[in-house]
C-alpha atoms as a PDB file:
ATOM      1  CA  MET A   1      -8.283-307.910  28.521  1.00  0.00           C
ATOM      2  CA  PRO A   2      -6.634-310.233  31.496  1.00  0.00           C
ATOM      3  CA  LEU A   3      -6.078-308.406  34.471  1.00  0.00           C
ATOM      4  CA  SER A   4      -2.348-307.782  35.591  1.00  0.00           C
ATOM      5  CA  PRO A   5      -1.451-310.413  37.700  1.00  0.00           C
ATOM      6  CA  LEU A   6       0.799-307.938  40.061  1.00  0.00           C
ATOM      7  CA  ILE A   7      -3.050-306.250  40.686  1.00  0.00           C
ATOM      8  CA  SER A   8      -5.552-307.964  42.992  1.00  0.00           C
ATOM      9  CA  GLN A   9      -8.970-307.729  41.740  1.00  0.00           C
ATOM     10  CA  SER A  10     -10.099-305.747  44.978  1.00  0.00           C
ATOM     11  CA  ALA A  11      -7.791-303.209  43.605  1.00  0.00           C
ATOM     12  CA  TRP A  12      -8.588-303.283  40.118  1.00  0.00           C
ATOM     13  CA  ARG A  13     -12.283-302.454  41.505  1.00  0.00           C
ATOM     14  CA  HIS A  14     -10.724-299.827  43.356  1.00  0.00           C
ATOM     15  CA  ILE A  15      -9.214-297.935  40.696  1.00  0.00           C
ATOM     16  CA  LEU A  16     -12.271-298.548  38.294  1.00  0.00           C
ATOM     17  CA  SER A  17     -14.260-296.997  40.679  1.00  0.00           C
ATOM     18  CA  GLY A  18     -11.993-294.016  40.756  1.00  0.00           C
ATOM     19  CA  VAL A  19     -11.978-293.890  37.172  1.00  0.00           C
ATOM     20  CA  ALA A  20     -15.639-293.580  37.342  1.00  0.00           C
ATOM     21  CA  ILE A  21     -16.092-290.853  39.659  1.00  0.00           C
ATOM     22  CA  VAL A  22     -13.737-288.730  37.591  1.00  0.00           C
ATOM     23  CA  LEU A  23     -15.576-289.417  34.544  1.00  0.00           C
ATOM     24  CA  CYS A  24     -18.827-288.206  36.311  1.00  0.00           C
ATOM     25  CA  SER A  25     -17.596-285.138  37.653  1.00  0.00           C
ATOM     26  CA  ILE A  26     -16.078-284.207  33.989  1.00  0.00           C
ATOM     27  CA  LEU A  27     -19.701-285.228  32.637  1.00  0.00           C
ATOM     28  CA  MET A  28     -21.284-282.879  35.290  1.00  0.00           C
ATOM     29  CA  THR A  29     -18.676-279.866  34.563  1.00  0.00           C
ATOM     30  CA  ALA A  30     -20.164-280.460  30.883  1.00  0.00           C
ATOM     31  CA  CYS A  31     -23.418-280.389  31.423  1.00  0.00           C
ATOM     32  CA  SER A  32     -22.937-276.732  33.689  1.00  0.00           C
ATOM     33  CA  ARG A  33     -21.270-275.289  30.838  1.00  0.00           C
ATOM     34  CA  TYR A  34     -23.495-276.177  27.978  1.00  0.00           C
ATOM     35  CA  SER A  35     -26.974-277.111  29.481  1.00  0.00           C
ATOM     36  CA  LYS A  36     -30.058-275.191  30.369  1.00  0.00           C
ATOM     37  CA  ARG A  37     -29.817-273.107  33.519  1.00  0.00           C
ATOM     38  CA  PRO A  38     -33.944-273.727  35.467  1.00  0.00           C
ATOM     39  CA  ASP A  39     -34.412-270.155  35.498  1.00  0.00           C
ATOM     40  CA  GLU A  40     -33.273-269.630  31.545  1.00  0.00           C
ATOM     41  CA  SER A  41     -35.809-272.916  31.067  1.00  0.00           C
ATOM     42  CA  GLY A  42     -38.493-271.095  32.693  1.00  0.00           C
ATOM     43  CA  GLN A  43     -38.983-273.985  35.451  1.00  0.00           C
ATOM     44  CA  LEU A  44     -37.036-274.033  38.887  1.00  0.00           C
ATOM     45  CA  THR A  45     -35.126-277.352  39.383  1.00  0.00           C
ATOM     46  CA  ILE A  46     -34.031-278.567  42.474  1.00  0.00           C
ATOM     47  CA  THR A  47     -32.200-281.704  43.927  1.00  0.00           C
ATOM     48  CA  VAL A  48     -32.522-283.424  47.259  1.00  0.00           C
ATOM     49  CA  SER A  49     -30.896-286.407  48.740  1.00  0.00           C
ATOM     50  CA  ILE A  50     -33.413-288.469  49.808  1.00  0.00           C
ATOM     51  CA  GLU A  51     -37.291-289.485  49.177  1.00  0.00           C
ATOM     52  CA  PRO A  52     -38.145-287.828  52.634  1.00  0.00           C
ATOM     53  CA  LEU A  53     -36.926-284.453  52.048  1.00  0.00           C
ATOM     54  CA  ARG A  54     -38.370-284.306  48.367  1.00  0.00           C
ATOM     55  CA  TYR A  55     -42.079-284.995  50.297  1.00  0.00           C
ATOM     56  CA  PHE A  56     -41.084-281.826  51.975  1.00  0.00           C
ATOM     57  CA  VAL A  57     -39.546-279.872  49.470  1.00  0.00           C
ATOM     58  CA  GLU A  58     -42.578-280.480  46.647  1.00  0.00           C
ATOM     59  CA  HIS A  59     -45.358-279.765  49.322  1.00  0.00           C
ATOM     60  CA  ILE A  60     -43.702-276.177  49.896  1.00  0.00           C
ATOM     61  CA  ALA A  61     -42.737-275.606  45.779  1.00  0.00           C
ATOM     62  CA  GLY A  62     -45.738-276.801  44.681  1.00  0.00           C
ATOM     63  CA  PRO A  63     -46.192-278.897  41.474  1.00  0.00           C
ATOM     64  CA  ASP A  64     -44.989-276.270  39.031  1.00  0.00           C
ATOM     65  CA  VAL A  65     -41.167-276.946  40.510  1.00  0.00           C
ATOM     66  CA  LYS A  66     -39.289-280.473  39.642  1.00  0.00           C
ATOM     67  CA  VAL A  67     -37.591-282.021  42.249  1.00  0.00           C
ATOM     68  CA  VAL A  68     -35.262-285.203  41.548  1.00  0.00           C
ATOM     69  CA  SER A  69     -34.206-287.473  44.503  1.00  0.00           C
ATOM     70  CA  ILE A  70     -30.453-288.845  44.148  1.00  0.00           C
ATOM     71  CA  VAL A  71     -31.606-291.743  46.069  1.00  0.00           C
ATOM     72  CA  PRO A  72     -34.241-293.907  44.907  1.00  0.00           C
ATOM     73  CA  GLU A  73     -36.270-295.935  47.911  1.00  0.00           C
ATOM     74  CA  GLY A  74     -35.379-299.073  48.282  1.00  0.00           C
ATOM     75  CA  TYR A  75     -31.841-298.238  48.135  1.00  0.00           C
ATOM     76  CA  SER A  76     -29.277-297.572  51.324  1.00  0.00           C
ATOM     77  CA  PRO A  77     -27.643-293.734  51.582  1.00  0.00           C
ATOM     78  CA  GLU A  78     -24.723-295.056  52.740  1.00  0.00           C
ATOM     79  CA  THR A  79     -23.389-296.750  49.758  1.00  0.00           C
ATOM     80  CA  TYR A  80     -25.418-295.531  47.214  1.00  0.00           C
ATOM     81  CA  LYS A  81     -23.524-294.338  43.626  1.00  0.00           C
ATOM     82  CA  PRO A  82     -25.773-292.545  41.033  1.00  0.00           C
ATOM     83  CA  THR A  83     -26.167-292.693  37.652  1.00  0.00           C
ATOM     84  CA  PRO A  84     -24.700-290.472  35.116  1.00  0.00           C
ATOM     85  CA  LYS A  85     -28.272-288.760  34.275  1.00  0.00           C
ATOM     86  CA  GLN A  86     -28.957-287.728  38.171  1.00  0.00           C
ATOM     87  CA  LEU A  87     -25.952-286.162  37.801  1.00  0.00           C
ATOM     88  CA  MET A  88     -27.040-284.426  34.692  1.00  0.00           C
ATOM     89  CA  GLU A  89     -30.087-283.426  36.714  1.00  0.00           C
ATOM     90  CA  LEU A  90     -27.936-282.282  39.693  1.00  0.00           C
ATOM     91  CA  SER A  91     -26.282-280.290  37.297  1.00  0.00           C
ATOM     92  CA  ASN A  92     -28.721-278.397  36.081  1.00  0.00           C
ATOM     93  CA  SER A  93     -30.363-277.685  39.686  1.00  0.00           C
ATOM     94  CA  LYS A  94     -30.666-274.384  41.077  1.00  0.00           C
ATOM     95  CA  LEU A  95     -30.907-276.003  44.786  1.00  0.00           C
ATOM     96  CA  TYR A  96     -29.492-279.046  46.568  1.00  0.00           C
ATOM     97  CA  PHE A  97     -30.936-280.052  49.856  1.00  0.00           C
ATOM     98  CA  GLU A  98     -29.232-282.526  51.673  1.00  0.00           C
ATOM     99  CA  VAL A  99     -29.315-284.438  55.277  1.00  0.00           C
ATOM    100  CA  GLY A 100     -25.840-283.354  55.425  1.00  0.00           C
ATOM    101  CA  ASP A 101     -24.486-286.582  57.369  1.00  0.00           C
ATOM    102  CA  LEU A 102     -25.229-289.781  55.554  1.00  0.00           C
ATOM    103  CA  GLY A 103     -22.819-291.309  53.964  1.00  0.00           C
ATOM    104  CA  PHE A 104     -22.890-290.744  50.348  1.00  0.00           C
ATOM    105  CA  GLU A 105     -22.924-287.286  51.038  1.00  0.00           C
ATOM    106  CA  THR A 106     -20.210-287.242  53.356  1.00  0.00           C
ATOM    107  CA  THR A 107     -17.772-289.301  50.176  1.00  0.00           C
ATOM    108  CA  TRP A 108     -18.109-288.862  47.003  1.00  0.00           C
ATOM    109  CA  LEU A 109     -20.729-286.529  46.765  1.00  0.00           C
ATOM    110  CA  GLY A 110     -19.056-283.820  47.907  1.00  0.00           C
ATOM    111  CA  GLU A 111     -16.472-283.766  45.286  1.00  0.00           C
ATOM    112  CA  ALA A 112     -18.740-283.518  42.976  1.00  0.00           C
ATOM    113  CA  ILE A 113     -21.093-280.550  43.995  1.00  0.00           C
ATOM    114  CA  SER A 114     -17.662-278.554  44.533  1.00  0.00           C
ATOM    115  CA  GLU A 115     -17.958-278.669  40.372  1.00  0.00           C
ATOM    116  CA  GLN A 116     -21.067-277.209  40.172  1.00  0.00           C
ATOM    117  CA  PRO A 117     -19.974-273.215  40.969  1.00  0.00           C
ATOM    118  CA  HIS A 118     -24.067-272.478  40.287  1.00  0.00           C
ATOM    119  CA  LEU A 119     -25.447-274.721  42.873  1.00  0.00           C
ATOM    120  CA  LYS A 120     -26.689-273.539  46.528  1.00  0.00           C
ATOM    121  CA  ILE A 121     -26.428-275.820  48.914  1.00  0.00           C
ATOM    122  CA  ILE A 122     -28.797-276.012  52.091  1.00  0.00           C
ATOM    123  CA  ASP A 123     -27.438-278.494  55.050  1.00  0.00           C
ATOM    124  CA  THR A 124     -30.698-279.246  57.123  1.00  0.00           C
ATOM    125  CA  SER A 125     -28.786-280.894  59.615  1.00  0.00           C
ATOM    126  CA  ASP A 126     -27.006-277.717  59.792  1.00  0.00           C
ATOM    127  CA  SER A 127     -29.996-276.198  60.137  1.00  0.00           C
ATOM    128  CA  LEU A 128     -31.348-278.107  63.248  1.00  0.00           C
ATOM    129  CA  ARG A 129     -27.789-277.367  64.814  1.00  0.00           C
ATOM    130  CA  LYS A 130     -28.364-273.408  64.388  1.00  0.00           C
ATOM    131  CA  SER A 131     -32.109-273.503  65.371  1.00  0.00           C
ATOM    132  CA  GLN A 132     -33.490-271.468  67.742  1.00  0.00           C
ATOM    133  CA  GLY A 133     -32.268-273.460  71.171  1.00  0.00           C
ATOM    134  CA  GLY A 134     -29.558-275.639  68.883  1.00  0.00           C
ATOM    135  CA  ILE A 135     -30.838-279.096  68.566  1.00  0.00           C
ATOM    136  CA  GLN A 136     -27.967-281.658  69.313  1.00  0.00           C
ATOM    137  CA  LEU A 137     -27.929-284.305  67.133  1.00  0.00           C
ATOM    138  CA  SER A 138     -26.848-287.997  67.437  1.00  0.00           C
ATOM    139  CA  SER A 139     -23.285-288.681  66.354  1.00  0.00           C
ATOM    140  CA  PHE A 140     -24.397-291.869  65.179  1.00  0.00           C
ATOM    141  CA  ASP A 141     -27.797-291.424  63.727  1.00  0.00           C
ATOM    142  CA  PRO A 142     -28.433-288.935  60.560  1.00  0.00           C
ATOM    143  CA  HIS A 143     -32.225-289.340  60.379  1.00  0.00           C
ATOM    144  CA  THR A 144     -33.167-285.968  61.546  1.00  0.00           C
ATOM    145  CA  TRP A 145     -36.405-286.484  59.468  1.00  0.00           C
ATOM    146  CA  THR A 146     -38.041-289.002  62.096  1.00  0.00           C
ATOM    147  CA  SER A 147     -38.942-286.578  64.212  1.00  0.00           C
ATOM    148  CA  ALA A 148     -42.049-283.765  64.126  1.00  0.00           C
ATOM    149  CA  ALA A 149     -39.842-281.318  65.866  1.00  0.00           C
ATOM    150  CA  HIS A 150     -37.001-281.994  63.690  1.00  0.00           C
ATOM    151  CA  ALA A 151     -39.402-281.901  60.012  1.00  0.00           C
ATOM    152  CA  ARG A 152     -41.063-278.635  61.243  1.00  0.00           C
ATOM    153  CA  VAL A 153     -37.082-276.993  61.376  1.00  0.00           C
ATOM    154  CA  ILE A 154     -36.326-278.759  58.466  1.00  0.00           C
ATOM    155  CA  ALA A 155     -39.816-277.738  56.370  1.00  0.00           C
ATOM    156  CA  ALA A 156     -39.010-274.131  57.599  1.00  0.00           C
ATOM    157  CA  THR A 157     -35.406-274.177  56.399  1.00  0.00           C
ATOM    158  CA  ILE A 158     -36.705-275.106  52.667  1.00  0.00           C
ATOM    159  CA  CYS A 159     -39.525-272.894  52.359  1.00  0.00           C
ATOM    160  CA  GLN A 160     -37.083-269.674  53.384  1.00  0.00           C
ATOM    161  CA  ALA A 161     -34.202-271.282  50.885  1.00  0.00           C
ATOM    162  CA  LEU A 162     -37.282-271.478  47.972  1.00  0.00           C
ATOM    163  CA  CYS A 163     -38.214-267.914  48.841  1.00  0.00           C
ATOM    164  CA  GLU A 164     -34.953-266.455  48.018  1.00  0.00           C
ATOM    165  CA  ALA A 165     -33.967-268.293  45.042  1.00  0.00           C
ATOM    166  CA  ASP A 166     -37.518-267.223  43.614  1.00  0.00           C
ATOM    167  CA  THR A 167     -38.896-264.504  45.328  1.00  0.00           C
ATOM    168  CA  ALA A 168     -41.666-264.314  42.864  1.00  0.00           C
ATOM    169  CA  HIS A 169     -43.754-266.894  44.166  1.00  0.00           C
ATOM    170  CA  GLN A 170     -42.795-266.221  47.950  1.00  0.00           C
ATOM    171  CA  ALA A 171     -46.499-266.086  48.766  1.00  0.00           C
ATOM    172  CA  THR A 172     -46.970-269.661  47.852  1.00  0.00           C
ATOM    173  CA  TYR A 173     -44.103-270.840  49.633  1.00  0.00           C
ATOM    174  CA  ARG A 174     -45.138-269.504  52.502  1.00  0.00           C
ATOM    175  CA  HIS A 175     -48.746-270.696  52.406  1.00  0.00           C
ATOM    176  CA  ASN A 176     -47.373-273.909  51.724  1.00  0.00           C
ATOM    177  CA  LEU A 177     -45.509-274.435  54.400  1.00  0.00           C
ATOM    178  CA  THR A 178     -48.642-273.439  56.903  1.00  0.00           C
ATOM    179  CA  THR A 179     -50.615-276.656  55.304  1.00  0.00           C
ATOM    180  CA  LEU A 180     -47.226-278.790  55.820  1.00  0.00           C
ATOM    181  CA  LEU A 181     -46.870-277.851  59.108  1.00  0.00           C
ATOM    182  CA  ASP A 182     -50.673-278.677  60.139  1.00  0.00           C
ATOM    183  CA  THR A 183     -49.778-281.829  58.586  1.00  0.00           C
ATOM    184  CA  ILE A 184     -46.860-282.914  60.386  1.00  0.00           C
ATOM    185  CA  ALA A 185     -48.432-281.349  63.558  1.00  0.00           C
ATOM    186  CA  ALA A 186     -51.675-283.563  62.960  1.00  0.00           C
ATOM    187  CA  THR A 187     -49.257-287.004  62.351  1.00  0.00           C
ATOM    188  CA  GLU A 188     -47.898-286.190  65.616  1.00  0.00           C
ATOM    189  CA  ALA A 189     -50.635-286.115  67.328  1.00  0.00           C
ATOM    190  CA  GLN A 190     -51.938-289.163  65.374  1.00  0.00           C
ATOM    191  CA  ILE A 191     -48.810-291.116  66.525  1.00  0.00           C
ATOM    192  CA  HIS A 192     -48.980-289.441  70.454  1.00  0.00           C
ATOM    193  CA  ALA A 193     -52.530-291.231  70.614  1.00  0.00           C
ATOM    194  CA  LEU A 194     -51.253-294.398  69.282  1.00  0.00           C
ATOM    195  CA  LEU A 195     -48.472-295.136  71.557  1.00  0.00           C
ATOM    196  CA  ALA A 196     -50.200-293.231  74.565  1.00  0.00           C
ATOM    197  CA  HIS A 197     -50.959-296.461  76.564  1.00  0.00           C
ATOM    198  CA  THR A 198     -48.996-298.481  75.302  1.00  0.00           C
ATOM    199  CA  SER A 199     -46.565-300.500  78.037  1.00  0.00           C
ATOM    200  CA  HIS A 200     -43.902-302.282  76.064  1.00  0.00           C
ATOM    201  CA  ARG A 201     -41.711-298.689  74.763  1.00  0.00           C
ATOM    202  CA  THR A 202     -38.430-300.887  73.831  1.00  0.00           C
ATOM    203  CA  PHE A 203     -37.798-301.891  70.444  1.00  0.00           C
ATOM    204  CA  ILE A 204     -35.080-303.003  68.358  1.00  0.00           C
ATOM    205  CA  THR A 205     -33.711-301.894  64.876  1.00  0.00           C
ATOM    206  CA  VAL A 206     -31.061-303.503  63.127  1.00  0.00           C
ATOM    207  CA  HIS A 207     -29.374-300.264  62.005  1.00  0.00           C
ATOM    208  CA  PRO A 208     -29.837-296.875  64.689  1.00  0.00           C
ATOM    209  CA  ALA A 209     -32.277-295.388  62.256  1.00  0.00           C
ATOM    210  CA  LEU A 210     -34.947-294.230  64.755  1.00  0.00           C
ATOM    211  CA  THR A 211     -33.188-291.838  67.550  1.00  0.00           C
ATOM    212  CA  TYR A 212     -35.186-289.166  67.351  1.00  0.00           C
ATOM    213  CA  PHE A 213     -38.299-291.130  66.757  1.00  0.00           C
ATOM    214  CA  ALA A 214     -37.422-293.013  70.097  1.00  0.00           C
ATOM    215  CA  GLU A 215     -36.659-289.525  71.972  1.00  0.00           C
ATOM    216  CA  GLU A 216     -39.417-288.032  70.936  1.00  0.00           C
ATOM    217  CA  TYR A 217     -42.400-290.438  71.471  1.00  0.00           C
ATOM    218  CA  GLY A 218     -41.100-291.887  74.870  1.00  0.00           C
ATOM    219  CA  LEU A 219     -39.370-294.844  73.329  1.00  0.00           C
ATOM    220  CA  ARG A 220     -36.223-296.593  74.045  1.00  0.00           C
ATOM    221  CA  GLN A 221     -34.283-298.332  70.945  1.00  0.00           C
ATOM    222  CA  LEU A 222     -31.914-300.998  71.037  1.00  0.00           C
ATOM    223  CA  CYS A 223     -29.529-301.475  68.136  1.00  0.00           C
ATOM    224  CA  ILE A 224     -28.130-304.613  66.640  1.00  0.00           C
ATOM    225  CA  GLU A 225     -25.452-302.478  64.286  1.00  0.00           C
ATOM    226  CA  ARG A 226     -23.062-299.656  65.644  1.00  0.00           C
ATOM    227  CA  ASP A 227     -20.907-297.627  62.787  1.00  0.00           C
ATOM    228  CA  GLY A 228     -22.460-299.757  60.182  1.00  0.00           C
ATOM    229  CA  LYS A 229     -20.834-303.074  61.454  1.00  0.00           C
ATOM    230  CA  GLN A 230     -22.840-306.189  62.518  1.00  0.00           C
ATOM    231  CA  SER A 231     -22.617-306.977  66.502  1.00  0.00           C
ATOM    232  CA  SER A 232     -19.875-309.396  67.824  1.00  0.00           C
ATOM    233  CA  PRO A 233     -20.957-312.602  69.617  1.00  0.00           C
ATOM    234  CA  ILE A 234     -20.317-311.017  73.299  1.00  0.00           C
ATOM    235  CA  ASP A 235     -22.709-307.712  71.826  1.00  0.00           C
ATOM    236  CA  LEU A 236     -25.501-309.899  70.056  1.00  0.00           C
ATOM    237  CA  ALA A 237     -25.739-312.073  73.624  1.00  0.00           C
ATOM    238  CA  THR A 238     -26.134-308.923  75.291  1.00  0.00           C
ATOM    239  CA  LEU A 239     -28.409-307.121  73.275  1.00  0.00           C
ATOM    240  CA  ILE A 240     -30.445-310.369  73.189  1.00  0.00           C
ATOM    241  CA  ARG A 241     -29.988-310.229  77.090  1.00  0.00           C
ATOM    242  CA  GLN A 242     -31.699-306.803  77.908  1.00  0.00           C
ATOM    243  CA  ALA A 243     -34.317-307.838  75.018  1.00  0.00           C
ATOM    244  CA  ARG A 244     -35.479-310.480  77.324  1.00  0.00           C
ATOM    245  CA  GLU A 245     -35.437-308.460  80.463  1.00  0.00           C
ATOM    246  CA  GLU A 246     -37.323-305.850  78.912  1.00  0.00           C
ATOM    247  CA  HIS A 247     -40.102-307.913  77.132  1.00  0.00           C
ATOM    248  CA  VAL A 248     -39.284-306.468  73.177  1.00  0.00           C
ATOM    249  CA  ARG A 249     -41.854-307.846  71.232  1.00  0.00           C
ATOM    250  CA  VAL A 250     -40.540-306.221  67.683  1.00  0.00           C
ATOM    251  CA  ILE A 251     -37.750-306.126  65.792  1.00  0.00           C
ATOM    252  CA  LEU A 252     -37.484-303.468  63.429  1.00  0.00           C
ATOM    253  CA  VAL A 253     -35.970-303.702  59.840  1.00  0.00           C
ATOM    254  CA  GLN A 254     -35.312-301.943  56.799  1.00  0.00           C
ATOM    255  CA  ARG A 255     -35.323-303.971  53.203  1.00  0.00           C
ATOM    256  CA  GLU A 256     -31.813-301.728  52.250  1.00  0.00           C
ATOM    257  CA  PHE A 257     -29.456-303.468  55.593  1.00  0.00           C
ATOM    258  CA  SER A 258     -29.073-307.273  56.083  1.00  0.00           C
ATOM    259  CA  HIS A 259     -31.759-309.439  58.852  1.00  0.00           C
ATOM    260  CA  ALA A 260     -29.268-311.949  59.517  1.00  0.00           C
ATOM    261  CA  GLN A 261     -29.212-311.416  62.863  1.00  0.00           C
ATOM    262  CA  ALA A 262     -32.262-309.731  63.486  1.00  0.00           C
ATOM    263  CA  GLU A 263     -33.074-313.408  62.456  1.00  0.00           C
ATOM    264  CA  ALA A 264     -30.958-314.574  65.225  1.00  0.00           C
ATOM    265  CA  VAL A 265     -32.316-312.117  67.607  1.00  0.00           C
ATOM    266  CA  SER A 266     -35.871-313.358  66.849  1.00  0.00           C
ATOM    267  CA  ARG A 267     -35.326-316.912  67.351  1.00  0.00           C
ATOM    268  CA  GLU A 268     -34.019-316.324  70.795  1.00  0.00           C
ATOM    269  CA  THR A 269     -36.206-313.503  72.155  1.00  0.00           C
ATOM    270  CA  GLY A 270     -39.458-314.448  70.243  1.00  0.00           C
ATOM    271  CA  ALA A 271     -39.690-311.063  68.870  1.00  0.00           C
ATOM    272  CA  ARG A 272     -41.657-310.513  65.904  1.00  0.00           C
ATOM    273  CA  ILE A 273     -39.637-308.734  63.034  1.00  0.00           C
ATOM    274  CA  VAL A 274     -41.634-305.893  61.304  1.00  0.00           C
ATOM    275  CA  SER A 275     -40.401-303.775  58.047  1.00  0.00           C
ATOM    276  CA  ILE A 276     -40.315-300.172  58.314  1.00  0.00           C
ATOM    277  CA  ASN A 277     -39.796-297.190  55.838  1.00  0.00           C
ATOM    278  CA  PRO A 278     -38.319-294.459  57.125  1.00  0.00           C
ATOM    279  CA  LEU A 279     -36.385-293.627  54.277  1.00  0.00           C
ATOM    280  CA  GLY A 280     -40.175-293.698  52.067  1.00  0.00           C
ATOM    281  CA  TYR A 281     -41.341-290.708  50.070  1.00  0.00           C
ATOM    282  CA  ASP A 282     -44.773-290.670  52.118  1.00  0.00           C
ATOM    283  CA  TRP A 283     -43.423-288.758  55.723  1.00  0.00           C
ATOM    284  CA  PRO A 284     -46.761-288.743  57.349  1.00  0.00           C
ATOM    285  CA  ARG A 285     -47.492-292.388  56.313  1.00  0.00           C
ATOM    286  CA  GLU A 286     -44.221-294.028  57.090  1.00  0.00           C
ATOM    287  CA  MET A 287     -44.235-292.529  60.333  1.00  0.00           C
ATOM    288  CA  VAL A 288     -47.415-293.276  61.767  1.00  0.00           C
ATOM    289  CA  ASN A 289     -46.434-297.038  60.088  1.00  0.00           C
ATOM    290  CA  ILE A 290     -43.654-297.021  62.164  1.00  0.00           C
ATOM    291  CA  ALA A 291     -45.559-296.208  65.517  1.00  0.00           C
ATOM    292  CA  LYS A 292     -48.085-298.811  64.521  1.00  0.00           C
ATOM    293  CA  ALA A 293     -44.998-301.221  64.401  1.00  0.00           C
ATOM    294  CA  CYS A 294     -43.860-300.568  67.464  1.00  0.00           C
ATOM    295  CA  LEU A 295     -46.947-301.773  68.932  1.00  0.00           C
ATOM    296  CA  GLN A 296     -47.376-305.097  67.461  1.00  0.00           C
END
C-alpha cells in the first residue's frame, strides 16, 4: 500500500516504531498473565541488560539458574531493540539486573518493564552510588563494570538480590560470590602488573567507554565522540594535536561504533587502531585484553 504523500517516510518510520513498541508491550502483558512463573516451573529465571552482567550473575547463581541477556554481543546498547522472544523471556523472569544508564534502558525498556509488576529491578549503577563511600559516576560514561572496584560492588549487589529471591540457596550464592571476588582480584592484579612500567599512559577511544578503567589504572582517555556525536573538524584537530603532544600510540575501537573518524586520527598521528570488546561476556579476559591493547 503506498504511503500517504502528506506524511514523510521518516514520519512513517517513527509511527511504525511506536506501533511495534505498543505491540511488544501488549505481548509482554499477555505473557505475564498466562505463562508460568519461574517459581512454578522450578527454575529461577533472570534477565540482564548486557553480557558482562550475565557473566557476573551466572558465576554467582550457578548452573541451575537460567540467565538471559537482552543485548547480544556485537550490538550497541545505545540503540538496540529486543525481539518479541526476548520480551517474552523478560516476562518470565523474577529478577532483572540493569546498568541503569545505558541508552535502551532509559528509553523504551523502562516502559516495557512497568508492565511486569512481578519483576524485581536491580539498578547496579544505583547500588554503586549507594555503596560505602558513595561512588561518583560519570555523566557521560555508563560503562561502570570496567572498574574492578565497581565490579566487586556489582557482584555483591547481585548476590544480595539472589539471596533475597531464593533463600534456600543463600549459602551457594555466597560461596560463589567469594570465588568470583577472587577472580576479580586476580584480574585486577594482572592488569596492574601489565601496566606498571609503561610510559605511554594516554590512549584514544571512539566512544567514552573506559573512563573508570583509566581512572583505576592511572591512564588517560581521550575521546573522539561525546554524547554519541562525532567530533567537529575543530574538535578533531584539537584531539590530533593532543595525541601528538602526548605521543599516543593506540586508538581503541569497539565494533558497535563507526571507525571512520578513528581512521582519520590514525592517519594523522600514526597511532594504531586496536579492537576491544568491553561489552563481551568474559569479563576477566576482556579487561586484560584492554590492558594489553593499551600497550601496543
